[in-house]
Coordinates of C-alpha atoms and ligand atoms in Angstrom, one line a residue:
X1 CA 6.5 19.6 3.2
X2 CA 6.6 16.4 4.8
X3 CA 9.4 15.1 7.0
X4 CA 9.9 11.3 8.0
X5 CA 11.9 11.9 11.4
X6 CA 13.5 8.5 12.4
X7 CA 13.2 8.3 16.2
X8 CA 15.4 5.4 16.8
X9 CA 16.8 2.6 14.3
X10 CA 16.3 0.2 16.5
X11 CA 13.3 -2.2 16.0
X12 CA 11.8 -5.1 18.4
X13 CA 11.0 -7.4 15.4
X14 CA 13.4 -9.4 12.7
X15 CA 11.4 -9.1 9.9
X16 CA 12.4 -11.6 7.0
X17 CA 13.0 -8.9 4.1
X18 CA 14.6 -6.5 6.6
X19 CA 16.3 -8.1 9.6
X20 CA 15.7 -5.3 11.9
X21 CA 17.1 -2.1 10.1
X22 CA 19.8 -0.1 9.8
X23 CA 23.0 -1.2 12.0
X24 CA 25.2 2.3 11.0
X25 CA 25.7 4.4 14.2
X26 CA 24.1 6.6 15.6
X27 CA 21.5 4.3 16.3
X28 CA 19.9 7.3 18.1
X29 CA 18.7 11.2 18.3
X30 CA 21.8 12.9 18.9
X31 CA 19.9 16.8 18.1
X32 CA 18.0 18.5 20.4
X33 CA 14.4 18.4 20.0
X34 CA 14.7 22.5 20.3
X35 CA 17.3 22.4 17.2
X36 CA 13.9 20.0 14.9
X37 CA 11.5 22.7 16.2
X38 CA 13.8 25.5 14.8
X39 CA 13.8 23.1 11.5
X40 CA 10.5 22.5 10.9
X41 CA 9.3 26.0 12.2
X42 CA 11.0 27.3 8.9
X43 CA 8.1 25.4 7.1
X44 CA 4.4 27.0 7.1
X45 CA 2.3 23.9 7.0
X46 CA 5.0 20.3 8.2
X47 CA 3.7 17.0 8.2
X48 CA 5.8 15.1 10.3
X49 CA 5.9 11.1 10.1
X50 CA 7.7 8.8 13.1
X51 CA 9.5 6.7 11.3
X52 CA 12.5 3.8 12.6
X53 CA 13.1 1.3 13.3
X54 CA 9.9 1.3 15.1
X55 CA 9.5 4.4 16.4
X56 CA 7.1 3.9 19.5
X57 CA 10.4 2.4 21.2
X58 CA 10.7 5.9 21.9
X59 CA 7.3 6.8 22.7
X60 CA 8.6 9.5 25.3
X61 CA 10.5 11.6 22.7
X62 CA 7.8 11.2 19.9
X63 CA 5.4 13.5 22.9
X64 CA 7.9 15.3 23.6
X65 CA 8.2 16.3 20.2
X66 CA 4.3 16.3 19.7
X67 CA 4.2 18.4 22.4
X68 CA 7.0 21.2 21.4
X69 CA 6.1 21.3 17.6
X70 CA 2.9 21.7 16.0
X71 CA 2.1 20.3 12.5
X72 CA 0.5 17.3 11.1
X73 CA 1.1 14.0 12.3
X74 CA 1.5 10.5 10.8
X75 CA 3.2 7.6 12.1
X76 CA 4.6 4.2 10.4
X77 CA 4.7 1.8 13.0
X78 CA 4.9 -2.4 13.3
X79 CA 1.9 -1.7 15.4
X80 CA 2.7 -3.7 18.5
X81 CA 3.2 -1.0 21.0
X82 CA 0.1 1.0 19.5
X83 CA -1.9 0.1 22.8
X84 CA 0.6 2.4 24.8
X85 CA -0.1 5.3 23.1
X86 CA -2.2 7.4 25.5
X87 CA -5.6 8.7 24.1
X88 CA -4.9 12.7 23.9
X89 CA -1.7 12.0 21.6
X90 CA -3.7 9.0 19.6
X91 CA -6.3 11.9 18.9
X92 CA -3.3 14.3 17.7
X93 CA -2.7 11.6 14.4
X94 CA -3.8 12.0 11.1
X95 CA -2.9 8.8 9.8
X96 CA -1.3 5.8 11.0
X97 CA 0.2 3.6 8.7
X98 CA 0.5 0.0 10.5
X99 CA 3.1 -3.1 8.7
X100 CA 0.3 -5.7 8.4
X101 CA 1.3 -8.4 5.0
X102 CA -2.7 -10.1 4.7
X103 CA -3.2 -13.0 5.9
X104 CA -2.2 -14.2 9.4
X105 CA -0.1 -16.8 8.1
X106 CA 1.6 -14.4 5.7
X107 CA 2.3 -11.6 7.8
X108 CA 3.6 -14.2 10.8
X109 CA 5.8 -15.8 8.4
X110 CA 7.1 -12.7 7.0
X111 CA 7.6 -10.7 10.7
X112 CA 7.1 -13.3 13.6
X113 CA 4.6 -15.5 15.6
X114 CA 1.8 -13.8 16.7
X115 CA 2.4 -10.5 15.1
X116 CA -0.9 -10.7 13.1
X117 CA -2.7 -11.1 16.6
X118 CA -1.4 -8.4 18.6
X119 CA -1.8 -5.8 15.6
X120 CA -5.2 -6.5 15.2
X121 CA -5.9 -6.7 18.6
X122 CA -4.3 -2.8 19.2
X123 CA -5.7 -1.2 16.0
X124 CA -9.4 -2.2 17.6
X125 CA -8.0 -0.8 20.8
X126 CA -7.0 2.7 18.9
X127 CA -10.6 2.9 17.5
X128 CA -11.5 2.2 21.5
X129 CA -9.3 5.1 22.3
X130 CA -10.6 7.6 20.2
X131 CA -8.3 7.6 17.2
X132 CA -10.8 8.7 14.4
X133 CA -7.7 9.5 11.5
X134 CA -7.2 7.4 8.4
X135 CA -5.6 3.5 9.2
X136 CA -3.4 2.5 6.7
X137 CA -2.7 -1.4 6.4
X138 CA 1.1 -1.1 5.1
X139 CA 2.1 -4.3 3.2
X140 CA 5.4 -5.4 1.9
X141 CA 5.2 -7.9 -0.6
X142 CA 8.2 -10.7 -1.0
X143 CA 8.4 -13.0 -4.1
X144 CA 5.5 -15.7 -3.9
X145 CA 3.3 -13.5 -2.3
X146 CA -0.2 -14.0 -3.3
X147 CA -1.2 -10.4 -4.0
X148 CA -4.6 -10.6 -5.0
X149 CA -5.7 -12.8 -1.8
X150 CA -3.8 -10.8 0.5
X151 CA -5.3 -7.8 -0.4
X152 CA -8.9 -8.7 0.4
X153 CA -8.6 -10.0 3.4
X154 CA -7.3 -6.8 4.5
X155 CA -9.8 -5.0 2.6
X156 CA -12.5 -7.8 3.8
X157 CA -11.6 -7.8 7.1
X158 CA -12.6 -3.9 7.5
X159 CA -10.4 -2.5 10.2
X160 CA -8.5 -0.5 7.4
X161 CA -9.3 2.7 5.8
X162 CA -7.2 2.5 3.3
X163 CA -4.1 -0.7 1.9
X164 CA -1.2 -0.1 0.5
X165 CA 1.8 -2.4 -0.6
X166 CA 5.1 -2.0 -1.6
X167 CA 7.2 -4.9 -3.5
X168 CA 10.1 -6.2 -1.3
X169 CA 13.3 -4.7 -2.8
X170 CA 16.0 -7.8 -1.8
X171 CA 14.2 -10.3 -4.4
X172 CA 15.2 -7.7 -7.1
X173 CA 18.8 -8.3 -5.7
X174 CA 22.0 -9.7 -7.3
X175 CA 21.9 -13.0 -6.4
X176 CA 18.3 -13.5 -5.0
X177 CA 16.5 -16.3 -4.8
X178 CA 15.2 -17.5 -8.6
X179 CA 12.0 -18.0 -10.5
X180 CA 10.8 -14.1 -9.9
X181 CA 10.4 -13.9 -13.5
X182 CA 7.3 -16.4 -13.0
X183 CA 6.3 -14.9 -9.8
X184 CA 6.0 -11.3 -11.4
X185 CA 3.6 -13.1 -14.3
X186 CA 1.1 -14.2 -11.7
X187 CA 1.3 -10.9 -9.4
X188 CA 0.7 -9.2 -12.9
X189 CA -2.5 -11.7 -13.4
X190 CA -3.8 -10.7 -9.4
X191 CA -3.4 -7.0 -9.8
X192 CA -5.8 -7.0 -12.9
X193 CA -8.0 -9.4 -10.4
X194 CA -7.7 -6.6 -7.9
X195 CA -8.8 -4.4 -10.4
X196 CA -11.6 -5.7 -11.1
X197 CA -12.7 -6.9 -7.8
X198 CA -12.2 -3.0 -7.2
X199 CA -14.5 -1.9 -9.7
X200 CA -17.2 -4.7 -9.0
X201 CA -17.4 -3.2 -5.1
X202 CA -17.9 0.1 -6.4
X203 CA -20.7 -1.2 -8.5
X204 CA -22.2 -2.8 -5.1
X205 CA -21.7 -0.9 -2.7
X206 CA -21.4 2.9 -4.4
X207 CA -18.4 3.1 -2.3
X208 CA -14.2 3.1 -3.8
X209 CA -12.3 0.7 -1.7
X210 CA -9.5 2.3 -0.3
X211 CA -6.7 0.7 -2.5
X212 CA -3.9 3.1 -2.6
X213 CA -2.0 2.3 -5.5
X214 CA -5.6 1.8 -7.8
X215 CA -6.9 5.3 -5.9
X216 CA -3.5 7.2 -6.5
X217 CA -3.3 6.7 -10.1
X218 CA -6.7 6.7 -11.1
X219 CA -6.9 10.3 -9.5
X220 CA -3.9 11.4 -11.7
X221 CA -5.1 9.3 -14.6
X222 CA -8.7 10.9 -14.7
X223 CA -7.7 14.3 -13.9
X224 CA -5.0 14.5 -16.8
X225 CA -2.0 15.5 -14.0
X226 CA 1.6 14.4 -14.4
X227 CA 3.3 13.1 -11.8
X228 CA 6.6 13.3 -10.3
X229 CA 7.9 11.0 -7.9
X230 CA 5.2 9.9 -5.9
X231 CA 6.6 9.1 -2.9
X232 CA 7.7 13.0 -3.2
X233 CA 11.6 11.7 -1.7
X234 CA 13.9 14.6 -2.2
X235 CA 11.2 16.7 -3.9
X236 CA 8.7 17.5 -0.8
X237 CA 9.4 14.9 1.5
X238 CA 12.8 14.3 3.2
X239 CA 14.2 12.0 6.4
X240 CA 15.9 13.2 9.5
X241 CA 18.3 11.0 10.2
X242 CA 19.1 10.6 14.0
X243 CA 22.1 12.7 13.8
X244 CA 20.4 15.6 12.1
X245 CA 21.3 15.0 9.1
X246 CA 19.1 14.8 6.0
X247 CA 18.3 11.9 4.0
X248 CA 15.9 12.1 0.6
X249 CA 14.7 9.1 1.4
X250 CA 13.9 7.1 5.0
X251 CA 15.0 3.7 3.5
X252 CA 18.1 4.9 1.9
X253 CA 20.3 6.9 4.8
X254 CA 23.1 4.5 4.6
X255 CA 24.0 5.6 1.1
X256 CA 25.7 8.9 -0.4
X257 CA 23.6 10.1 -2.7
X258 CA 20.8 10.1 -0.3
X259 CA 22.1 12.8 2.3
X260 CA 20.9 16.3 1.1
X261 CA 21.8 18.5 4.1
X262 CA 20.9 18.2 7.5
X263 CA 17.9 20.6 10.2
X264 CA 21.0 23.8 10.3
X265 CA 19.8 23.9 6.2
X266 CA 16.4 25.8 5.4
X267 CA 13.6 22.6 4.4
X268 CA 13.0 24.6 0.7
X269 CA 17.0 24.2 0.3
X270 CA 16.8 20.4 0.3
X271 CA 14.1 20.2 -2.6
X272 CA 15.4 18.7 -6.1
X273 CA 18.9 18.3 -4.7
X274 CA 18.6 14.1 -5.9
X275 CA 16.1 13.3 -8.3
X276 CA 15.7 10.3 -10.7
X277 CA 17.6 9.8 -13.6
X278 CA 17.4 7.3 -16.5
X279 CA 16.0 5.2 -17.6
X280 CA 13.2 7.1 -15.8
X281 CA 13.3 10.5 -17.1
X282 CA 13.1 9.0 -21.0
X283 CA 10.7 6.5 -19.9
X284 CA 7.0 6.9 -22.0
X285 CA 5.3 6.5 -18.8
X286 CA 7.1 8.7 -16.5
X287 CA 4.1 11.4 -16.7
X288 CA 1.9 8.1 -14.4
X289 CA 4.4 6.6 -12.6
X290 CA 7.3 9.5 -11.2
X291 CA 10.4 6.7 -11.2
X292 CA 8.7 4.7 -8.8
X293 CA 11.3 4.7 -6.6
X294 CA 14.9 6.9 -6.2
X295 CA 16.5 4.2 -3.9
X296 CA 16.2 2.0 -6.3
X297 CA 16.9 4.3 -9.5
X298 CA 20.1 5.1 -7.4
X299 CA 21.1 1.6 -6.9
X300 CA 20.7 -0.1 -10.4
X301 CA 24.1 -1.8 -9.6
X302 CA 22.7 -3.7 -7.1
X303 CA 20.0 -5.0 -8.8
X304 CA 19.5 -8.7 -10.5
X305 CA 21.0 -8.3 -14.3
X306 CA 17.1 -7.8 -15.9
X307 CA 15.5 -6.6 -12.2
X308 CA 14.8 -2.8 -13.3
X309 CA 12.7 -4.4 -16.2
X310 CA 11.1 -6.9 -14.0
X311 CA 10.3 -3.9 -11.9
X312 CA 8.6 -1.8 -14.4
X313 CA 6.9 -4.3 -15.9
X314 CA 4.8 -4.5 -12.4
X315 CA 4.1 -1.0 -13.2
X316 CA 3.4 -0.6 -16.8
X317 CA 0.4 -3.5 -16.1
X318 CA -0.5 -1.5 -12.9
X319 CA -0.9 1.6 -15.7
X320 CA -2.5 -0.8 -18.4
X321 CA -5.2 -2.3 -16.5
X322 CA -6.2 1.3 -14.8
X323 CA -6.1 3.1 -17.9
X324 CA -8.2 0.4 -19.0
X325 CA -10.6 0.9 -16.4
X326 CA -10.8 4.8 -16.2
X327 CA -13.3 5.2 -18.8
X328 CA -15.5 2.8 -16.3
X329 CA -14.8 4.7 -13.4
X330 CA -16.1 8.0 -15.4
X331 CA -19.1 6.7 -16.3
X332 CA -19.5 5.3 -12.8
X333 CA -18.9 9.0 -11.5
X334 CA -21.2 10.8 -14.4
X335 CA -24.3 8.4 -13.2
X336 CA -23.5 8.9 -9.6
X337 CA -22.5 5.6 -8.6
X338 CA -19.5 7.6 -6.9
X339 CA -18.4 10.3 -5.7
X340 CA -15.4 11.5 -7.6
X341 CA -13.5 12.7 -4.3
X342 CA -13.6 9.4 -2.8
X343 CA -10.9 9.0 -5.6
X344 CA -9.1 12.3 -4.3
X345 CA -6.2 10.0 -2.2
X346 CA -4.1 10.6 -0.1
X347 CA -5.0 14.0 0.1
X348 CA -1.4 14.9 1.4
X349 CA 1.6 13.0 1.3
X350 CA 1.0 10.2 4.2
X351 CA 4.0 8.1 3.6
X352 CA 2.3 5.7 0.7
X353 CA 4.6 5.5 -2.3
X354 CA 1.4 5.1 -4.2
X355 CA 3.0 2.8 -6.9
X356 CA 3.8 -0.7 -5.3
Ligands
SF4_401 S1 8.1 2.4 -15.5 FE1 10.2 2.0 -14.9 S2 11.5 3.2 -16.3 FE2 9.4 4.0 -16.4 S3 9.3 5.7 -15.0 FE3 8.6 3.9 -13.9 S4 10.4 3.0 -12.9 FE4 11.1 4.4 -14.4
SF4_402 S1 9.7 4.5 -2.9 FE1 11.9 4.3 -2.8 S2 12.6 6.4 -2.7 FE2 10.5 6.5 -2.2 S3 10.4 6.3 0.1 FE3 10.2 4.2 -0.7 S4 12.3 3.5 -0.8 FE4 12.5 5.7 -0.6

């Protein structure tokens, strides 16, 4: 299973749609790195995320722990301490998923002055420094984001195996800022641009860009599999919160129904102890999308009076346009334009939620 461990909560940036995380005490590991081994030795085959805040704050206790407990490793970072990351433990990562929002301007708007510099400047120095695992552009996408331009200069730009967004929960909000309703209309237009802008390059260049969302559901789509929650929170992926506790999800640890148990429990005994509820579970595309999201399923209160829909109409165009496309993508694998593995993404759980 996959296990997002949370080295610190504190973070050295003040990002606009998060402000720097989670306040609620403690802010750091209280267990004893001895105490996660014994955790995660109770699992054959872990993949363990760092996770914050921004974890390479504590760069010490992520070797430490690198060091004491073998598995899989991934880590979700804001990317500006990256260049301290010595080369044998850079070597250890699979993937590395890197908070990056497009454009320069965007992402220093969005998470500070300068940002966009430094994190391009250390994932070329990671490459440098021998790490050869898949890099992840991470984006969160706020309301007047423009999606589709966004997108290729990150996939233009060519430092990143693979992109990934997620839309920015607090405009969904009671009490956010207005006009998302138009907002989600012309995100809806730029994803079918993306679509076909992703199609086009396979046409050109025989290769799939590495569009997460498009990849992850066109796998499931043209293989016929059902999915369940794709982000896999509180079915095979859980959060260890800095006191040992247990949290389905790594966003949600401040709420109730998020704590499942805590590393004295055995990892299989956390499984399917939170899962989605309605209106997911009747939903007529629940088979492609999972529930998109249990923090949010869980917290419908919270949300803007219509903000649910608003949400899954993001996702039910997402599904339109690539079922659209899938009979495309067959013919482009039957005449060999493509491999059909390139479409075989992510081929574990690597942190991507997979729908935006
Ligand atoms: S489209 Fe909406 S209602 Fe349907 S499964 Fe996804 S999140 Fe749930
Ligand atoms: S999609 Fe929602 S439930 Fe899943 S990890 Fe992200 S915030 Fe948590």
């Amino acid at each position: 299973m996959h296990y997002h461990i949370i080295l610190t909560k504190e973070c050295n940036l003040n990002c606009s749609y998060c402000g720097g995380g989670s306040d609620s005490p403690p802010k750091e590991i209280q267990y004893s790195i001895s105490d996660l081994k014994s955790f995660l030795s109770r699992d054959e085959a872990p993949a363990i995320e760092f996770y914050g805040g921004e974890p390479l704050l504590r760069i010490e206790t992520m070797k430490k722990i690198m060091d004491a407990v073998p598995g899989r490793y991934v880590i979700q970072t804001n990317g500006l301490f990256l260049d301290r990351i010595e080369p044998q433990y850079l070597k250890k990562f699979h993937s590395i998923l890197v908070s990056i929002d497009g454009k320069k301007d965007v992402t220093d708007r969005n998470r500070g002055e300068g940002v966009y510099d430094r994190v391009m400047r250390n994932i070329k120095l990671i490459r440098q420094n021998g790490f050869s695992g898949d890099l992840v552009a991470r984006m969160t996408v706020p309301q007047g984001t423009d999606i589709y331009e966004n997108v290729l200069h990150l996939a233009e730009c060519g430092a990143f195996d693979h992109i990934h967004w997620q839309l920015g929960f607090e405009m969904f909000w009671e009490g956010a800022e207005p006009g998302l309703e138009e907002w989600i209309q012309s995100y809806n237009t730029d994803i079918s641009l993306l679509v076909g802008w992703w199609i086009e390059e396979m046409e050109r260049t025989h290769h799939v860009p590495g569009i997460v969302p498009f990849t992850g559901v066109m796998n499931s789509l043209l293989n016929g599999t059902q999915s369940r929650l794709r982000c896999g929170s509180g079915i095979d992926f859980f959060a260890v919160m800095p006191d040992g506790r247990i949290s389905a999800c790594p966003v949600s640890i401040d709420f109730d129904f998020s704590v499942v148990g805590s590393i004295s429990d055995t990892p299989v005994s956390l499984c399917n102890r939170v899962l989605v509820g309605e209106p997911c579970i009747s939903c007529d595309i629940f088979h492609i999308c999972g529930g998109r999201c249990l923090f949010v399923n869980h917290a419908q209160d919270m949300l803007r009076k219509n903000g649910y829909a608003l949400i899954c109409s993001t996702v039910r165009h997402l599904a339109q346009e690539l079922e659209a496309a899938a009979p495309l993508i067959r013919e482009l694998i039957d005449s060999r334009v493509i491999e059909k593995d390139a479409l075989y993404y992510p081929e574990f759980n690597n942190g991507c939620e997979i729908i935006p």
